Coordinates of C-alpha atoms in Angstrom, one line a residue:
M23 CA -0.1 -0.1 0.1
R24 CA 1.0 3.6 -0.4
I25 CA 2.1 5.5 2.7
E26 CA -1.1 7.7 2.5
D27 CA -3.4 4.4 2.5
Y28 CA -2.7 4.2 6.4
A29 CA -4.5 5.9 9.3
L30 CA -3.3 6.5 12.7
I31 CA -4.6 5.2 16.0
G32 CA -2.9 5.6 19.2
D33 CA -3.2 5.6 23.2
L34 CA -0.9 8.6 24.0
Q35 CA 2.0 6.4 24.6
T36 CA 2.4 4.3 21.3
A37 CA 0.5 4.3 18.0
A38 CA -0.5 1.9 15.2
L39 CA -1.0 2.2 11.4
V40 CA -4.0 0.7 9.9
G41 CA -4.2 0.1 6.2
R42 CA -7.4 0.6 4.1
N43 CA -7.6 -3.1 3.8
G44 CA -8.0 -3.5 7.4
S45 CA -4.4 -4.7 8.2
V46 CA -2.5 -3.2 11.2
D47 CA 1.0 -3.2 9.5
W48 CA 2.9 -1.2 12.2
L49 CA 2.6 -1.3 16.0
C50 CA 5.4 -0.9 18.7
L51 CA 4.7 -1.9 22.2
P52 CA 4.6 -0.6 24.9
R53 CA 6.1 2.6 23.9
F54 CA 6.4 4.6 20.7
D55 CA 10.1 3.6 20.5
S56 CA 9.8 0.1 21.5
A57 CA 10.5 -2.8 18.9
A58 CA 7.6 -3.5 16.7
C59 CA 5.5 -6.5 16.9
F60 CA 3.8 -5.7 13.5
T61 CA 6.4 -4.7 10.9
A62 CA 4.7 -5.5 7.5
L63 CA 5.1 -1.9 6.7
L64 CA 8.7 -2.3 6.1
G65 CA 8.6 -5.7 4.6
E66 CA 6.1 -8.6 4.1
P67 CA 3.1 -9.9 5.9
T68 CA 5.4 -12.5 7.4
H69 CA 7.1 -9.7 9.3
G70 CA 4.0 -9.1 11.2
R71 CA 0.5 -7.8 10.9
W72 CA -3.0 -8.1 12.0
L73 CA -5.5 -8.3 9.2
I74 CA -9.4 -8.3 9.6
G75 CA -11.2 -8.1 6.3
P76 CA -13.8 -9.9 3.8
V77 CA -12.8 -13.1 2.3
D78 CA -14.2 -12.3 -0.9
P79 CA -13.0 -9.1 -3.2
V80 CA -13.8 -5.9 -1.7
T81 CA -15.6 -3.5 -4.2
R82 CA -15.5 -0.3 -2.2
I83 CA -13.8 1.1 0.7
S84 CA -14.6 4.3 2.6
R85 CA -13.1 5.4 6.0
R86 CA -13.1 8.3 8.5
Y87 CA -12.4 9.3 11.9
R88 CA -15.3 9.9 14.2
D89 CA -15.5 13.7 14.7
G90 CA -13.1 15.1 17.2
T91 CA -11.5 11.8 18.0
L92 CA -8.9 9.3 17.0
I93 CA -11.4 6.4 16.5
L94 CA -11.2 5.1 12.9
E95 CA -14.1 3.7 11.0
T96 CA -13.6 1.6 7.8
D97 CA -16.4 0.6 5.6
L98 CA -15.6 -2.4 3.5
E99 CA -18.1 -3.6 0.8
T100 CA -18.3 -6.9 -1.1
A101 CA -20.9 -8.1 -3.7
D102 CA -22.7 -9.7 -0.8
G103 CA -22.9 -7.0 1.8
A104 CA -20.9 -4.4 3.9
V105 CA -19.2 -4.3 7.2
R106 CA -17.8 -1.6 9.3
L107 CA -14.5 -2.0 11.2
I108 CA -13.9 0.3 14.1
D109 CA -10.3 0.6 15.2
F110 CA -9.0 2.6 18.4
M111 CA -6.8 2.3 21.2
P112 CA -8.2 3.5 24.7
P113 CA -6.1 6.3 26.2
R114 CA -3.8 4.7 28.7
E115 CA -4.0 5.5 32.2
P116 CA -0.9 5.5 34.4
G117 CA 0.2 1.8 35.0
A118 CA -2.4 0.6 32.4
R119 CA -1.4 -1.9 29.7
P120 CA -1.8 -1.0 26.1
Q121 CA -4.8 -2.3 24.2
L122 CA -5.7 -2.3 20.5
T123 CA -9.4 -2.8 20.0
R124 CA -11.2 -3.9 16.8
I125 CA -14.9 -4.1 16.5
V126 CA -16.7 -5.4 13.3
Q127 CA -20.3 -4.6 12.6
G128 CA -22.5 -5.8 9.9
L129 CA -24.0 -3.1 7.9
R130 CA -26.1 -5.1 5.2
G131 CA -26.2 -8.4 3.5
R132 CA -23.9 -11.1 4.8
V133 CA -20.1 -11.0 4.6
R134 CA -17.7 -13.7 5.2
L135 CA -14.5 -12.2 7.1
Q136 CA -11.1 -13.6 7.9
V137 CA -8.7 -12.9 10.7
E138 CA -5.0 -13.3 10.2
L139 CA -2.8 -12.5 13.3
V140 CA 1.1 -12.7 12.5
V141 CA 2.9 -11.7 15.5
R142 CA 6.6 -11.2 15.1
F143 CA 8.5 -9.4 17.8
E144 CA 11.7 -7.5 17.5
Y145 CA 10.8 -6.0 14.3
G146 CA 9.7 -9.1 12.5
S147 CA 12.6 -11.2 13.4
V148 CA 11.3 -13.4 16.4
V149 CA 8.5 -15.9 16.1
P150 CA 6.6 -16.3 19.4
W151 CA 5.3 -19.3 21.1
V152 CA 1.5 -19.3 20.8
Q153 CA -0.9 -21.0 23.0
R154 CA -4.8 -21.1 23.1
V155 CA -6.5 -19.7 26.3
P156 CA -10.2 -19.8 27.2
D157 CA -10.8 -16.3 25.6
G158 CA -8.5 -16.4 22.7
V159 CA -4.6 -16.9 22.2
V160 CA -1.4 -15.7 24.0
A161 CA 1.6 -15.2 22.2
Q162 CA 5.0 -14.5 24.0
A163 CA 8.7 -14.3 23.3
G164 CA 11.5 -12.7 25.4
P165 CA 10.2 -9.6 27.1
D166 CA 7.0 -9.3 25.2
A167 CA 3.6 -11.0 25.4
L168 CA 0.3 -10.4 23.5
H169 CA -3.1 -11.4 24.5
L170 CA -5.8 -11.6 21.9
A171 CA -9.4 -11.9 23.4
T172 CA -12.2 -12.8 21.2
S173 CA -15.2 -15.3 20.8
V174 CA -14.2 -15.9 17.2
P175 CA -12.5 -19.4 17.0
L176 CA -8.9 -19.2 16.1
H177 CA -6.4 -21.9 15.2
G178 CA -2.7 -21.9 14.0
H179 CA -1.7 -22.5 10.4
E180 CA 2.0 -22.2 9.1
L181 CA 3.1 -19.9 12.1
T182 CA 0.0 -17.7 11.7
T183 CA -3.1 -17.4 13.9
V184 CA -6.2 -17.5 11.7
G185 CA -9.9 -17.7 11.8
E186 CA -13.1 -17.2 9.8
F187 CA -16.5 -15.9 10.6
E188 CA -19.7 -14.4 9.0
L189 CA -21.6 -11.3 9.8
G190 CA -25.1 -10.2 8.8
A191 CA -26.7 -6.7 9.2
G192 CA -26.7 -5.8 12.7
G193 CA -24.2 -8.4 13.9
T194 CA -20.9 -7.8 15.7
E195 CA -17.7 -9.2 16.7
R196 CA -15.0 -7.9 19.1
F197 CA -11.3 -8.3 19.4
M198 CA -9.0 -7.0 22.0
L199 CA -5.2 -7.2 21.8
T200 CA -3.3 -6.4 24.9
W201 CA 0.5 -6.3 25.5
F202 CA 1.6 -7.5 29.0
P203 CA 5.0 -8.6 30.4
P204 CA 5.2 -12.5 30.0
Y205 CA 6.3 -13.0 33.6
E206 CA 2.9 -11.5 34.7
P207 CA -0.5 -13.1 34.1
P208 CA -2.5 -11.4 30.9
G209 CA -4.9 -9.9 33.4
L210 CA -8.5 -8.6 32.8
V211 CA -9.6 -7.4 29.4
E212 CA -12.0 -4.3 29.1
D213 CA -15.1 -4.9 27.1
A214 CA -14.8 -3.5 23.6
Y215 CA -17.9 -1.4 23.7
S216 CA -17.0 -0.1 27.2
A217 CA -13.6 0.7 25.8
L218 CA -15.1 2.4 23.0
A219 CA -17.4 4.6 25.0
R220 CA -14.7 5.6 27.2
T221 CA -12.3 6.5 24.4
E222 CA -14.8 8.5 22.5
R223 CA -15.6 10.4 25.8
W224 CA -12.0 11.1 26.5
W225 CA -11.3 12.4 22.9
L226 CA -14.6 14.5 22.7
D227 CA -13.7 16.1 26.0
W228 CA -10.2 16.9 24.9
S229 CA -11.2 18.4 21.4
G230 CA -14.2 20.1 23.0
R231 CA -11.7 22.2 24.9
C232 CA -10.1 23.4 21.5
G233 CA -10.0 27.2 21.6
Y234 CA -9.0 27.9 18.1
T235 CA -11.6 30.1 16.2
G236 CA -9.6 31.1 13.2
A237 CA -9.9 29.8 9.6
Y238 CA -9.8 26.1 8.5
A239 CA -10.9 25.2 12.0
D240 CA -11.6 21.6 10.9
E241 CA -8.2 20.8 9.5
V242 CA -6.5 22.6 12.5
L243 CA -8.4 20.4 14.9
R244 CA -7.5 17.1 13.0
S245 CA -3.8 18.4 13.1
L246 CA -4.0 19.1 16.8
I247 CA -5.5 15.7 17.4
V248 CA -2.7 14.1 15.4
L249 CA -0.1 16.2 17.6
K250 CA -1.9 15.1 20.8
A251 CA -1.7 11.3 19.6
L252 CA 2.1 11.8 19.2
T253 CA 2.5 13.4 22.7
D254 CA 3.5 11.0 25.3
R255 CA 1.1 11.3 28.2
Q256 CA 3.5 10.3 30.8
T257 CA 6.6 12.5 29.9
G258 CA 5.0 15.3 27.6
A259 CA 7.6 14.6 24.8
V260 CA 6.1 14.9 21.3
V261 CA 7.7 12.3 18.9
A262 CA 8.4 13.4 15.4
A263 CA 6.6 10.4 13.9
P264 CA 5.5 7.0 15.1
T265 CA 7.6 5.4 12.3
T266 CA 11.1 4.7 11.3
S267 CA 12.6 4.3 7.8
L268 CA 9.6 5.3 5.5
P269 CA 11.7 6.5 2.7
E270 CA 12.2 10.2 1.6
D271 CA 13.3 8.7 -1.7
L272 CA 11.4 5.5 -2.9
G273 CA 13.8 2.8 -3.0
G274 CA 16.7 4.9 -1.7
E275 CA 18.8 5.2 1.5
R276 CA 17.2 8.4 2.9
N277 CA 15.4 6.4 5.7
W278 CA 15.5 7.6 9.3
D279 CA 14.0 6.7 12.7
Y280 CA 11.8 9.6 13.9
R281 CA 10.3 8.0 17.1
Y282 CA 12.1 10.7 19.2
T283 CA 11.7 14.2 20.2
W284 CA 13.4 17.0 18.4
L285 CA 14.2 20.3 20.0
R286 CA 13.5 22.0 16.8
D287 CA 9.9 21.0 16.8
S288 CA 9.5 22.7 20.2
V289 CA 8.5 26.3 19.2
L290 CA 6.0 25.0 16.4
A291 CA 4.6 22.4 18.8
L292 CA 4.1 24.7 21.7
N293 CA 2.6 27.5 19.5
A294 CA 0.1 24.9 18.0
L295 CA -1.0 23.5 21.3
L296 CA -1.4 27.0 22.6
A297 CA -3.4 28.0 19.4
G298 CA -5.8 25.4 20.5
G299 CA -5.9 26.5 24.1
Y300 CA -4.0 23.6 25.5
T301 CA -1.8 25.2 28.0
G302 CA -1.4 22.0 30.0
E303 CA 0.3 20.1 27.2
A304 CA 2.4 23.2 26.3
R305 CA 3.7 23.3 29.9
A306 CA 4.3 19.5 30.0
F307 CA 6.3 19.8 26.8
A308 CA 8.3 22.8 28.2
D309 CA 9.0 20.7 31.3
C310 CA 10.2 17.8 29.3
I311 CA 12.5 20.0 27.4
F312 CA 13.9 21.4 30.7
R313 CA 14.5 17.9 32.1
A314 CA 16.0 16.7 28.9
T315 CA 18.5 19.5 28.6
A316 CA 19.5 19.7 32.1
G317 CA 23.3 19.6 32.8
H318 CA 26.2 21.2 31.1
P319 CA 25.2 23.3 28.1
E320 CA 27.8 21.8 25.8
Q321 CA 26.1 18.4 26.5
M322 CA 22.8 19.6 25.1
Q323 CA 21.6 17.4 22.2
I324 CA 19.2 18.1 19.1
M325 CA 16.9 15.2 20.1
Y326 CA 16.1 12.9 22.8
G327 CA 14.3 9.7 23.7
I328 CA 10.8 9.8 25.0
A329 CA 12.0 10.0 28.6
G330 CA 14.9 12.1 27.9
E331 CA 17.3 9.4 26.9
R332 CA 20.5 10.7 25.3
R333 CA 21.8 7.5 23.9
L334 CA 19.9 6.8 20.5
A335 CA 22.6 4.6 18.8
E336 CA 21.7 4.0 15.2
Y337 CA 21.9 0.5 13.7
E338 CA 20.4 -1.4 10.7
L339 CA 17.9 -4.3 10.5
D340 CA 19.4 -6.2 7.8
H341 CA 16.6 -8.7 7.9
L342 CA 13.9 -6.3 6.5
P343 CA 13.7 -5.4 2.9
G344 CA 12.4 -1.9 3.7
Y345 CA 9.3 0.0 2.3
E346 CA 9.3 -0.8 -1.3
G347 CA 12.7 -1.9 -1.2
S348 CA 14.0 1.3 0.5
R349 CA 17.1 0.2 2.5
P350 CA 18.7 0.2 5.1
V351 CA 15.9 0.1 7.7
R352 CA 17.3 2.1 10.7
V353 CA 16.7 2.1 14.4
G354 CA 18.0 4.8 16.5
N355 CA 19.3 8.1 15.0
A356 CA 23.1 9.0 14.8
A357 CA 22.1 12.7 14.3
A358 CA 21.6 12.9 18.1
G359 CA 25.2 13.5 18.3
Q360 CA 25.4 16.4 15.9
F361 CA 26.4 19.9 16.9
Q362 CA 23.3 22.2 15.7
L363 CA 23.2 25.8 16.7
D364 CA 19.6 26.2 16.1
V365 CA 18.5 24.1 19.1
Y366 CA 19.5 26.9 21.4
G367 CA 17.2 29.3 19.8
E368 CA 14.3 26.8 19.9
V369 CA 14.8 26.2 23.5
L370 CA 14.8 30.0 24.2
G371 CA 11.9 30.2 21.8
V372 CA 10.0 27.7 23.9
A373 CA 10.8 29.7 27.1
A374 CA 9.6 32.9 25.7
V375 CA 6.3 31.5 24.4
V376 CA 5.4 29.7 27.5
A377 CA 6.3 32.7 29.6
G378 CA 4.4 34.9 27.5
H379 CA 1.2 32.7 28.2
V380 CA 1.5 32.0 31.8
G381 CA 2.8 35.5 32.6
R382 CA 6.0 34.5 34.4
Y383 CA 9.1 32.5 34.1
P384 CA 10.4 30.2 36.9
D385 CA 13.7 31.0 38.5
R386 CA 15.1 27.4 38.2
Q387 CA 14.5 27.4 34.3
W388 CA 15.8 31.0 33.9
R389 CA 19.1 29.8 35.6
Q390 CA 19.4 27.0 33.1
Q391 CA 18.7 29.4 30.2
R392 CA 21.4 31.8 31.4
K393 CA 24.0 28.9 31.2
L394 CA 22.8 28.1 27.8
L395 CA 23.2 31.6 26.7
D396 CA 26.6 31.9 28.2
Y397 CA 27.8 28.8 26.3
L398 CA 26.0 30.0 23.1
D399 CA 27.8 33.4 23.3
G400 CA 31.2 31.5 23.0
V401 CA 30.1 29.0 20.0
W402 CA 27.7 30.7 17.6
Q403 CA 30.5 31.7 15.4
Q404 CA 31.3 28.1 14.9
P405 CA 30.2 26.1 11.8
D406 CA 27.6 23.3 12.5
D407 CA 25.8 20.5 11.0
G408 CA 22.5 22.4 10.2
M409 CA 19.0 22.0 11.0
W410 CA 18.6 19.2 8.2
E411 CA 21.1 17.1 10.0
S412 CA 23.5 16.9 6.9
R413 CA 26.0 14.1 7.1
G414 CA 28.3 16.3 4.9
P415 CA 30.7 18.8 6.1
R416 CA 30.1 21.5 8.7
R417 CA 29.1 24.9 7.4
H418 CA 28.1 28.4 8.8
Y419 CA 24.5 27.7 8.0
T420 CA 22.3 30.7 7.7
Q421 CA 19.3 29.2 9.5
S422 CA 21.5 28.1 12.4
K423 CA 22.8 31.7 12.9
L424 CA 19.2 32.9 12.5
M425 CA 18.1 30.8 15.5
A426 CA 21.1 31.8 17.5
W427 CA 19.9 35.4 16.8
V428 CA 16.5 34.2 18.2
A429 CA 18.0 32.9 21.5
F430 CA 19.5 36.4 22.2
D431 CA 16.6 38.2 21.0
R432 CA 14.1 36.4 23.1
A433 CA 16.5 36.4 26.1
V434 CA 16.5 40.1 26.1
A435 CA 12.7 40.4 25.7
M436 CA 12.0 38.0 28.5
A437 CA 14.5 39.8 30.8
N438 CA 13.0 43.2 30.2
R439 CA 9.4 41.9 30.5
F440 CA 9.7 40.0 33.6
G441 CA 12.6 41.7 35.3
L442 CA 14.9 38.7 35.2
D443 CA 18.6 39.0 36.0
G444 CA 21.2 38.9 33.3
P445 CA 23.7 40.9 31.2
V446 CA 21.0 42.4 29.1
E447 CA 23.2 44.7 27.2
K448 CA 25.7 42.1 26.5
W449 CA 23.0 39.8 25.0
A450 CA 21.6 42.7 23.0
A451 CA 25.1 43.4 21.7
T452 CA 25.4 39.8 20.4
R453 CA 22.0 39.8 19.1
D454 CA 22.8 42.8 16.9
A455 CA 26.2 41.4 16.0
I456 CA 24.7 38.2 14.8
R457 CA 21.9 40.0 12.9
A458 CA 24.6 42.1 11.2
E459 CA 26.7 39.1 10.3
I460 CA 23.6 37.3 8.6
L461 CA 22.6 40.4 6.6
D462 CA 26.3 40.7 5.4
R463 CA 27.5 37.2 4.9
A464 CA 24.4 35.1 4.0
W465 CA 23.0 37.6 1.5
D466 CA 23.9 37.1 -2.2
P467 CA 23.6 40.7 -3.7
R468 CA 24.0 39.2 -7.2
R469 CA 20.9 36.8 -7.0
E470 CA 19.3 39.0 -4.2
T471 CA 18.6 36.1 -2.0
F472 CA 19.8 34.6 1.4
T473 CA 21.8 31.5 0.8
Q474 CA 22.0 28.2 2.5
Y475 CA 25.4 29.1 4.3
Y476 CA 27.8 31.9 4.2
G477 CA 29.6 32.2 0.8
S478 CA 27.3 29.6 -0.9
T479 CA 25.3 29.8 -3.9
A480 CA 23.1 27.0 -2.7
L481 CA 19.6 27.8 -1.3
D482 CA 17.6 26.5 1.6
A483 CA 14.0 27.0 2.4
G484 CA 15.0 27.7 6.0
A485 CA 15.7 31.2 4.8
L486 CA 11.8 31.7 4.8
M487 CA 12.1 31.7 8.6
I488 CA 13.7 35.0 8.5
P489 CA 10.6 37.1 8.5
L490 CA 8.6 34.6 10.6
V491 CA 10.8 34.9 13.6
G492 CA 11.4 38.6 13.2
L493 CA 14.8 39.2 11.9
L494 CA 13.4 41.3 9.0
P495 CA 9.9 42.5 8.6
G496 CA 7.7 40.6 6.1
G497 CA 7.7 43.4 3.6
D498 CA 11.3 44.0 3.4
P499 CA 12.7 44.0 -0.1
R500 CA 15.2 41.3 0.8
V501 CA 12.4 39.1 2.1
T502 CA 10.4 39.6 -1.1
S503 CA 13.4 38.6 -3.4
T504 CA 14.3 35.7 -1.3
I505 CA 10.8 34.4 -1.5
D506 CA 10.8 34.5 -5.3
V507 CA 14.3 32.9 -5.7
V508 CA 13.5 30.2 -3.3
R509 CA 10.2 29.4 -5.1
A510 CA 11.9 29.6 -8.5
E511 CA 14.8 27.2 -7.8
L512 CA 13.6 25.0 -4.9
G513 CA 10.0 24.8 -6.1
R514 CA 8.8 21.8 -8.1
D515 CA 5.2 21.9 -9.3
G516 CA 4.7 24.7 -6.7
L517 CA 6.0 22.7 -3.9
L518 CA 9.4 23.3 -2.1
S519 CA 12.2 21.2 -1.5
R520 CA 14.3 21.7 1.6
Y521 CA 17.5 22.4 -0.5
S522 CA 18.8 21.0 -3.9
T523 CA 20.5 17.6 -3.4
D524 CA 22.5 18.5 -6.5
D525 CA 24.1 21.7 -4.9
T526 CA 24.3 20.5 -1.3
D527 CA 26.7 17.8 -0.1
D528 CA 24.7 16.1 2.5
G529 CA 26.6 12.7 2.5
L530 CA 23.8 10.8 0.9
A531 CA 23.1 9.4 -2.3
G532 CA 19.8 10.0 -4.2
T533 CA 17.3 12.9 -3.9
E534 CA 14.2 13.5 -1.9
G535 CA 10.5 14.6 -2.1
Q536 CA 9.2 18.1 -1.5
F537 CA 9.2 18.9 2.2
L538 CA 5.7 19.9 3.2
A539 CA 6.6 22.0 6.3
C540 CA 8.8 24.2 4.0
S541 CA 5.7 24.6 1.7
F542 CA 3.6 25.7 4.7
W543 CA 6.5 28.1 5.6
L544 CA 6.1 29.5 2.2
V545 CA 2.4 30.2 2.8
D546 CA 3.5 31.9 6.1
A547 CA 6.1 34.0 4.3
L548 CA 3.8 35.0 1.4
A549 CA 1.2 36.1 3.8
W550 CA 3.6 38.5 5.8
N551 CA 5.0 39.6 2.5
G552 CA 1.5 40.9 1.8
R553 CA 0.6 38.3 -0.9
R554 CA -2.2 36.8 1.0
D555 CA -4.1 35.5 -2.1
E556 CA -1.1 33.6 -3.1
A557 CA -0.6 32.3 0.3
R558 CA -4.2 31.1 0.6
E559 CA -4.1 29.5 -3.0
L560 CA -0.9 27.5 -1.9
F561 CA -2.3 26.5 1.5
E562 CA -5.5 25.1 0.1
R563 CA -3.5 23.2 -2.5
L564 CA -1.3 21.7 0.3
L565 CA -4.6 20.8 2.2
G566 CA -5.5 18.7 -0.9
L567 CA -2.5 16.6 -0.6
A568 CA -3.6 15.1 2.8
N569 CA -4.9 11.6 2.7
D570 CA -8.5 10.6 2.9
V571 CA -8.5 11.1 6.9
G572 CA -6.5 14.2 6.8
L573 CA -3.0 12.9 7.5
F574 CA 0.3 14.2 6.1
A575 CA 3.7 12.5 5.7
E576 CA 7.0 14.4 5.9
E577 CA 7.2 15.1 2.1
Y578 CA 5.3 14.8 -1.1
D579 CA 7.0 13.3 -4.1
V580 CA 5.7 15.3 -7.1
R581 CA 7.3 12.8 -9.5
H582 CA 5.2 10.0 -8.4
G583 CA 2.3 11.9 -6.9
R584 CA 2.7 10.3 -3.6
Q585 CA 3.4 11.0 0.1
V586 CA 6.9 9.9 1.2
G587 CA 8.8 10.1 4.6
N588 CA 7.8 9.1 8.0
F589 CA 4.1 9.2 8.7
P590 CA 2.1 11.0 10.1
Q591 CA 4.8 13.8 10.5
A592 CA 4.3 16.2 13.5
F593 CA 6.3 18.8 11.9
T594 CA 3.9 18.9 8.9
H595 CA 0.9 19.2 11.1
L596 CA 2.4 21.8 13.2
A597 CA 3.3 23.9 10.2
L598 CA -0.2 23.6 8.9
I599 CA -1.7 24.8 12.1
N600 CA 0.8 27.8 12.2
A601 CA 0.0 28.8 8.6
A602 CA -3.7 28.6 9.1
R603 CA -3.1 31.0 12.0
V604 CA -1.2 33.4 9.7
L605 CA -4.1 33.3 7.3
S606 CA -6.6 34.2 10.1
P607 CA -6.5 38.0 10.8
D608 CA -8.0 37.5 14.3
Q609 CA -5.2 35.2 15.4
P610 CA -2.0 36.2 17.1
H611 CA 1.4 35.9 15.4
P612 CA 2.2 32.1 15.6
F613 CA 5.6 32.9 17.1
E614 CA 3.9 35.2 19.6
Q615 CA 5.9 38.1 18.4
A616 CA 5.0 40.5 15.5
P617 CA 7.9 41.0 13.2
P618 CA 9.9 44.2 14.4
A619 CA 10.2 47.6 12.7
P620 CA 12.8 47.9 10.0
R621 CA 16.3 48.3 11.6
S622 CA 18.9 50.0 9.6
S623 CA 21.5 47.6 8.2

């Protein structure tokens, strides 16, 4: 199946991908970053999946989320009738075990259905021991065990658990799959309809508190739900995506593990949550970042594990063929050890946004920020690996310097607003020095554009952030010309690439799709540049690239007309929310700071 043929369900501590055909092809238990027990997404059905669907050919498929929830409904029709498959994971309370619940309802006629449960722990490599129990089956191996509770008769066939049943109109069957440690008993299983009612109440209560009143409210709410689904309920961390190794280049090697929390997503994540009125989630995320980055400033990383883990060693799973042959399949992410200046600006951006909303800034966190600023003051002139985690040589990346400017700019603003201690005049001087250097060394006067790094002719969509964070006002002629040059040279069928893989040595072979978040940044930049009609036209075209249930991957490959990259991608949905805010006249600036008045250069 295509990447966009999947839909997301989750319990706020892990997530599953369900295909249009009724197959759960990806599920990691018990956490987002645990080893997968269903890994068909990156291989074959023999690598693990859970299929429930008609035996006879399907003539029509339609699906949707119940309004305001993450409960998925898929209608499957055959020549003899139709059934509805309801898939969800009840939000997990502290100490509770993860449960994936599936309910099949007969809609009309009579339909024969099949169940195929292929459990393969450790990313499809470990075949478990399976035994029957009074209410279903139990599969276990090593540290993992699954209990499938159902009244449908099941039996083993060629290392697969299978069964068949028939449903007429009004009939129903229920399936509850629960993970548990194999050294403990399976425990009680919540009734499927009780779990459904509880899950629906929970999501409706959460989405009912959404305070966003601007344009494109339905799309914004769906993106907020995705963001919530990717937020760990215990730690507050937001994972970039629930998947690993979905390719940026079909058949290529640009395959990465995104089941961690990136600091660069922080400002967008917090602003998106706050746009919806979800202050509690924003505070939890800010606390998560504070915990993860505590310690010596030079030890701060660009990403962390869900609980703040620092060791995210990268390795390859050679037994998996990869999505459509895209190899290698990677677990872990070596970019965690890169040096990227922009993370300091993102951490200070988080601080400024949260402080602006709650009206204060905690002393302990301010002391931490001062240490980060002291460290940044000594390293901002060094080259780094850049926000796109290039595996090529270090450069003086423009976007990295821009976010270093943000760090000092926001520190000055917070100190002045809240009366916080610190060398404000020194920070202001550093801020102005960084700004002057960017305007001098990152600007190409011949082409009239900001470039990817100092002295380069290569372009980078990250330059569109210049008006968004306030380095220059949106109507500045340099912003106008940069928008036009970036669109002309990085645009493909109207969508933007992050950079040109021909012009930039990123240490990898092949190319990649068009980066959807960058295209949403273009919407923002056009709107701030006064070209709101162009911005709205592009925004609505981007909305049309979502799949049938409103989900976006990281990129869109215009060559193949398909979504590519890890899915669903938090960064894309965050950028969508912020772009919708920019297009809504009654909404505040997404970065909580209007672009400043023009300064002399």
